PDB file of C-alpha atoms in Angstrom:
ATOM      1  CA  UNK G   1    -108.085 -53.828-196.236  1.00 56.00           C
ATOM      2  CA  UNK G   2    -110.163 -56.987-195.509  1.00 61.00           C
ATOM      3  CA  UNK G   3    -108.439 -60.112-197.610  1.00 74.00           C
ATOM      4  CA  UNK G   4    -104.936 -58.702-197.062  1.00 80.00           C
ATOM      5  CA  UNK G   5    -102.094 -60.384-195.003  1.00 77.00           C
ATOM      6  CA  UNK G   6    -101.221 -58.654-192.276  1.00 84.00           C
ATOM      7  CA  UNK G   7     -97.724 -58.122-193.361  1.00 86.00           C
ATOM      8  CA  UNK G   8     -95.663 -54.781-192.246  1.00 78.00           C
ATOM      9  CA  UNK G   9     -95.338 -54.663-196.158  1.00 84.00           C
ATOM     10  CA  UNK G  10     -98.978 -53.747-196.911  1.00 86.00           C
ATOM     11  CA  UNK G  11     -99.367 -51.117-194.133  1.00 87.00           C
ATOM     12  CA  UNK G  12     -98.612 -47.876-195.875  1.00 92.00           C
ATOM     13  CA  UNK G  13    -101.186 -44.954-196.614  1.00 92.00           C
ATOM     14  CA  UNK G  14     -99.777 -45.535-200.700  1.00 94.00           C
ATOM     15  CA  UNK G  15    -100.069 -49.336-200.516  1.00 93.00           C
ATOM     16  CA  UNK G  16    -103.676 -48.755-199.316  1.00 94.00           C
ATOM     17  CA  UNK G  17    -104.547 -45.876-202.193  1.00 95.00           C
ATOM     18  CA  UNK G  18    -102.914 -48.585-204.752  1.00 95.00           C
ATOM     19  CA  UNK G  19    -104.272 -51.780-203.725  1.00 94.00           C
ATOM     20  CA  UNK G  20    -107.550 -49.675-204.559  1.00 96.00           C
ATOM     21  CA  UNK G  21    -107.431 -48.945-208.137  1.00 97.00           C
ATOM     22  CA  UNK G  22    -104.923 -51.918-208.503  1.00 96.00           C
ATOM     23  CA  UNK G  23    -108.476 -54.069-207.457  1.00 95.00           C
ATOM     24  CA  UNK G  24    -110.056 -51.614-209.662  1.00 96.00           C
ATOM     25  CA  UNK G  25    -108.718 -52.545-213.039  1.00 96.00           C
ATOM     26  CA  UNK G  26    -107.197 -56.012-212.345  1.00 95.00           C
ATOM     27  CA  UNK G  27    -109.964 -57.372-210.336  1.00 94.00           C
ATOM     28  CA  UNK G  28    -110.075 -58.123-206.572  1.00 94.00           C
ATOM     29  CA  UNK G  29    -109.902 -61.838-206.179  1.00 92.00           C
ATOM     30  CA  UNK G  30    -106.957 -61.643-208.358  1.00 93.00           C
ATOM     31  CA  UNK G  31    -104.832 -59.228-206.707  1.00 95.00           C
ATOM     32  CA  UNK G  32    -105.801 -60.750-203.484  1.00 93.00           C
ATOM     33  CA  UNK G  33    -104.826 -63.877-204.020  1.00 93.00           C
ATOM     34  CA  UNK G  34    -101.172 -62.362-205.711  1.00 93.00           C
ATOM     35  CA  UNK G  35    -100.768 -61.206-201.975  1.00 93.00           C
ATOM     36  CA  UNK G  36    -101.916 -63.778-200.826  1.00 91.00           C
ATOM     37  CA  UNK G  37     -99.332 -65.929-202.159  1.00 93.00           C
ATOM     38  CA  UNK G  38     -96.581 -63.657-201.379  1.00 92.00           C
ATOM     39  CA  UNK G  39     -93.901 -65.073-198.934  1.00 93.00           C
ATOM     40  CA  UNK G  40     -91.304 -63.378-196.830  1.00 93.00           C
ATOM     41  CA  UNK G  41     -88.902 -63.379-200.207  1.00 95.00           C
ATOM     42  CA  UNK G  42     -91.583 -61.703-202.326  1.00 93.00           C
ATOM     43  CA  UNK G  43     -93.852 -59.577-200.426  1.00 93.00           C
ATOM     44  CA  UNK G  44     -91.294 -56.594-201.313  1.00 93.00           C
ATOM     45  CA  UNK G  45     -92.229 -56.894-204.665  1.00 95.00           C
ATOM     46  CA  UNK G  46     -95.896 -56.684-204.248  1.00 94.00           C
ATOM     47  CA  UNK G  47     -95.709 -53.583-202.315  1.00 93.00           C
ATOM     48  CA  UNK G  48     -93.133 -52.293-204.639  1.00 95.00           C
ATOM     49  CA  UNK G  49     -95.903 -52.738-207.563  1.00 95.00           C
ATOM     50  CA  UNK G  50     -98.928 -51.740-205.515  1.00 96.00           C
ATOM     51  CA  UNK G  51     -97.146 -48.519-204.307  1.00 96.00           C
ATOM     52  CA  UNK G  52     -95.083 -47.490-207.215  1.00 96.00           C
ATOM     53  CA  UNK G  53     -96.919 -48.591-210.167  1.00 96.00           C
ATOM     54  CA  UNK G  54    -100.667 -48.620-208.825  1.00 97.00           C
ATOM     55  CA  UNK G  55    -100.286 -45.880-205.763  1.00 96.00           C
ATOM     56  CA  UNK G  56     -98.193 -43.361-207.744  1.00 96.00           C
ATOM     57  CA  UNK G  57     -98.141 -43.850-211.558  1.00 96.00           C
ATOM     58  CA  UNK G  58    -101.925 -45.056-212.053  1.00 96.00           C
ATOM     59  CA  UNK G  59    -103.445 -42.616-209.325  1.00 96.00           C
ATOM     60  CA  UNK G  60    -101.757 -39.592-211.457  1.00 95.00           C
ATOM     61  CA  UNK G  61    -104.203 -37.210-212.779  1.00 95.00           C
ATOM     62  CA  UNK G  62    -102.302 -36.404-216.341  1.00 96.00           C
ATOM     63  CA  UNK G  63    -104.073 -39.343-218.229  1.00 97.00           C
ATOM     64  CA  UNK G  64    -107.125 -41.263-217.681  1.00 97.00           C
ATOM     65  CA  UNK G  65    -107.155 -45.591-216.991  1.00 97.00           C
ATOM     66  CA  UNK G  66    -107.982 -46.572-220.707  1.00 98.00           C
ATOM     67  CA  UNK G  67    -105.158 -44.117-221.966  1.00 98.00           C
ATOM     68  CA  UNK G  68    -102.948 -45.860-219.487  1.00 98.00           C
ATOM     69  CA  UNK G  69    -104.276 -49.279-220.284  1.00 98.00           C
ATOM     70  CA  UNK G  70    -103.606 -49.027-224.302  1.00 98.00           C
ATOM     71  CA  UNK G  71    -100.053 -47.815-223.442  1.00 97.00           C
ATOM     72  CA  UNK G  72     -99.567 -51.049-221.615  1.00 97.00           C
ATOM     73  CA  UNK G  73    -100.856 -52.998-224.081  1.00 98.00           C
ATOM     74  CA  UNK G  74     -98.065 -51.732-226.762  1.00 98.00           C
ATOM     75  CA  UNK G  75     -95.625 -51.803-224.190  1.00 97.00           C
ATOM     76  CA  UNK G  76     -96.633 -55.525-223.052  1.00 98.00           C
ATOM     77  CA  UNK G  77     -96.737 -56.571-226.709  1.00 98.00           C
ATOM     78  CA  UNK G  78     -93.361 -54.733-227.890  1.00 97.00           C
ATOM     79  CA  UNK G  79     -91.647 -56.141-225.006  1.00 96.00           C
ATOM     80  CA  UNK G  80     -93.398 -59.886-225.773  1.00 95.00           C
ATOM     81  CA  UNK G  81     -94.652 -59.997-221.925  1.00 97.00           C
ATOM     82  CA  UNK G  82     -97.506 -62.688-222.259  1.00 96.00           C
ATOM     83  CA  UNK G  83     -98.886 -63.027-219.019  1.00 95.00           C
ATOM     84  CA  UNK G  84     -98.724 -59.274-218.224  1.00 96.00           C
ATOM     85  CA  UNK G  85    -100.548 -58.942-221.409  1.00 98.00           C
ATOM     86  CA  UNK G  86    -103.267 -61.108-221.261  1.00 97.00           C
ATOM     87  CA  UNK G  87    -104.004 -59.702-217.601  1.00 96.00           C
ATOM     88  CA  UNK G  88    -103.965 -56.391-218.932  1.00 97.00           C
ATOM     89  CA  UNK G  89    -106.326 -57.241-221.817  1.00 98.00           C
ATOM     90  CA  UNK G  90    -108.560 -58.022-219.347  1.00 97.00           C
ATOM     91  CA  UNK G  91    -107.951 -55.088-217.495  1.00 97.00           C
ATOM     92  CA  UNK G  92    -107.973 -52.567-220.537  1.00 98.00           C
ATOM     93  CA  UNK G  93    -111.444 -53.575-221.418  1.00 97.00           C
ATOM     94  CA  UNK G  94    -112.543 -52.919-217.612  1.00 96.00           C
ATOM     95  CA  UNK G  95    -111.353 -49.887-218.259  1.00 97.00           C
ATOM     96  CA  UNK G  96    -113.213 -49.265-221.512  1.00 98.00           C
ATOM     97  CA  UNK G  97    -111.055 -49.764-223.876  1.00 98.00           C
ATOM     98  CA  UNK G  98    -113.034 -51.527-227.139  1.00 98.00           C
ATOM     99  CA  UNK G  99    -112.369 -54.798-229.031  1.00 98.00           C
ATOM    100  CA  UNK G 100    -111.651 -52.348-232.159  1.00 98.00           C
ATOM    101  CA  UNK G 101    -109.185 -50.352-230.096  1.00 98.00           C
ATOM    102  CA  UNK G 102    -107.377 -53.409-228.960  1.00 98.00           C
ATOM    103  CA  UNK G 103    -107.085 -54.256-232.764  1.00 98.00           C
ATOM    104  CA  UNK G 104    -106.030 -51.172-233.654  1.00 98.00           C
ATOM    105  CA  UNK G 105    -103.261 -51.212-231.130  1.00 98.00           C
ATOM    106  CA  UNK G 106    -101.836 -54.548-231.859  1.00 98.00           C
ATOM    107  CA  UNK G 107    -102.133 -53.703-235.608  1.00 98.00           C
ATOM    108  CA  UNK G 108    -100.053 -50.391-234.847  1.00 97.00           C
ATOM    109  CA  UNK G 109     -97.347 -53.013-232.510  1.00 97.00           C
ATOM    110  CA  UNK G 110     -96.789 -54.903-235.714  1.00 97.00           C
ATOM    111  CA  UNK G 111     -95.978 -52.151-238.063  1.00 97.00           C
ATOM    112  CA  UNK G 112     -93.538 -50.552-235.335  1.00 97.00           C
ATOM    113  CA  UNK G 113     -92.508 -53.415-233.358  1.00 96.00           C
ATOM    114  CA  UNK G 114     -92.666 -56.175-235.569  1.00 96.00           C
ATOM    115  CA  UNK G 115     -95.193 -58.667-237.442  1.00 97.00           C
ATOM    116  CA  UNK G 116     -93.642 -61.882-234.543  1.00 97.00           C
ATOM    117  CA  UNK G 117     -94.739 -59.710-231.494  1.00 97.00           C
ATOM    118  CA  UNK G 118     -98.116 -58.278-233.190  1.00 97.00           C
ATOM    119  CA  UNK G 119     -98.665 -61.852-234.025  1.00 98.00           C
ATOM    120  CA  UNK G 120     -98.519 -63.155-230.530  1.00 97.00           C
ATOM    121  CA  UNK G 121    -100.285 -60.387-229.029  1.00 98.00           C
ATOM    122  CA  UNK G 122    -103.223 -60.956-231.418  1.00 98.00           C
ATOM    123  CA  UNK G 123    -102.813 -64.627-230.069  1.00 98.00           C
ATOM    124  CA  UNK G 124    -103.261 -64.191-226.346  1.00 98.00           C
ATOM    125  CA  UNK G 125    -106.050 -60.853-226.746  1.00 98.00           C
ATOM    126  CA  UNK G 126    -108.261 -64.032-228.911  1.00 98.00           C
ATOM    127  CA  UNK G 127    -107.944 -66.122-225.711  1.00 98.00           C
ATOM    128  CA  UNK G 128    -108.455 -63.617-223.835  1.00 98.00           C
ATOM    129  CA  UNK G 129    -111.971 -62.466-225.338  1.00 98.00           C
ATOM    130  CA  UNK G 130    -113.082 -65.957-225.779  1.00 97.00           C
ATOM    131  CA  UNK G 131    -112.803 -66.916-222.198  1.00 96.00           C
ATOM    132  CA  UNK G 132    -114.784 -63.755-221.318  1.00 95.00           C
ATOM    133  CA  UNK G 133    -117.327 -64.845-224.406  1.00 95.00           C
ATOM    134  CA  UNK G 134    -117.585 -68.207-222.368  1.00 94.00           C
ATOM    135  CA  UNK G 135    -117.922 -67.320-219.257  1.00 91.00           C
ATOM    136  CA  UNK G 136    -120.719 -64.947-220.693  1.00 88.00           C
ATOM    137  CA  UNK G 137    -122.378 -67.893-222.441  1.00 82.00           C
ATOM    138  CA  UNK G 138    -122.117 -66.024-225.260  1.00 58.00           C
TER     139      UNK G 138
END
């Protein structure tokens, strides 16, 4: 687990299978550097997330990591969670997820969650692909 902390947090056989696919999708500088910044108050939380959500829930065979990503972008836009959402943008087209899905979703969060939340996820997933059109020198 090169980059981690050595903290008695991060030691576990599930930290280690989630910090894998949590690098996966989210990338590795930035989950390293969300442990890295972790102090003796919050630590518990990252190994909460990197065990429960990334160790158990997104190692589960029922549904593959672009199934799982869509879900979290309705769930992120319903429950108006910008920063979760525009990482998991990110992360949902790692995990193949298109452009025209991502539309589709957010069209589908407006007619069931409302036009306000649509609105602002439409906001943050333009961001999102114009930084990546940027950095591509596109």
């Amino acid at each position: 687990m090169a980059d981690v902390p050595n903290r008695p947090e991060y030691q576990s056989e599930l930290f280690k299978k989630g910090l894998e696919v949590r690098r996966e999708v989210l990338g590795r500088d930035y989950v390293d550097a969300s442990l890295a910044r972790a102090d003796d108050f919050n630590a518990t939380f990252q190994q909460m997330t990197t065990e429960i959500a990334w160790g158990m829930c997104w190692t589960r065979p029922g549904i593959d990591r672009k199934t799982r990503s869509m879900i979290n972008l309705t769930m992120l836009s319903a429950l108006n969670r910008g920063a979760e959402l525009r990482l998991h943008v990110k992360a949902a087209l790692t995990n193949g997820v298109s452009r025209d899905e991502i539309k589709e979703i957010l069209l589908q969060v407006g007619i069931y969650c409302g036009i306000p939340a649509s609105l602002e996820a439409f906001k943050i997933a333009t961001e999102v692909f114009k930084e990546i059109d940027s950095a591509k020198g596109s």
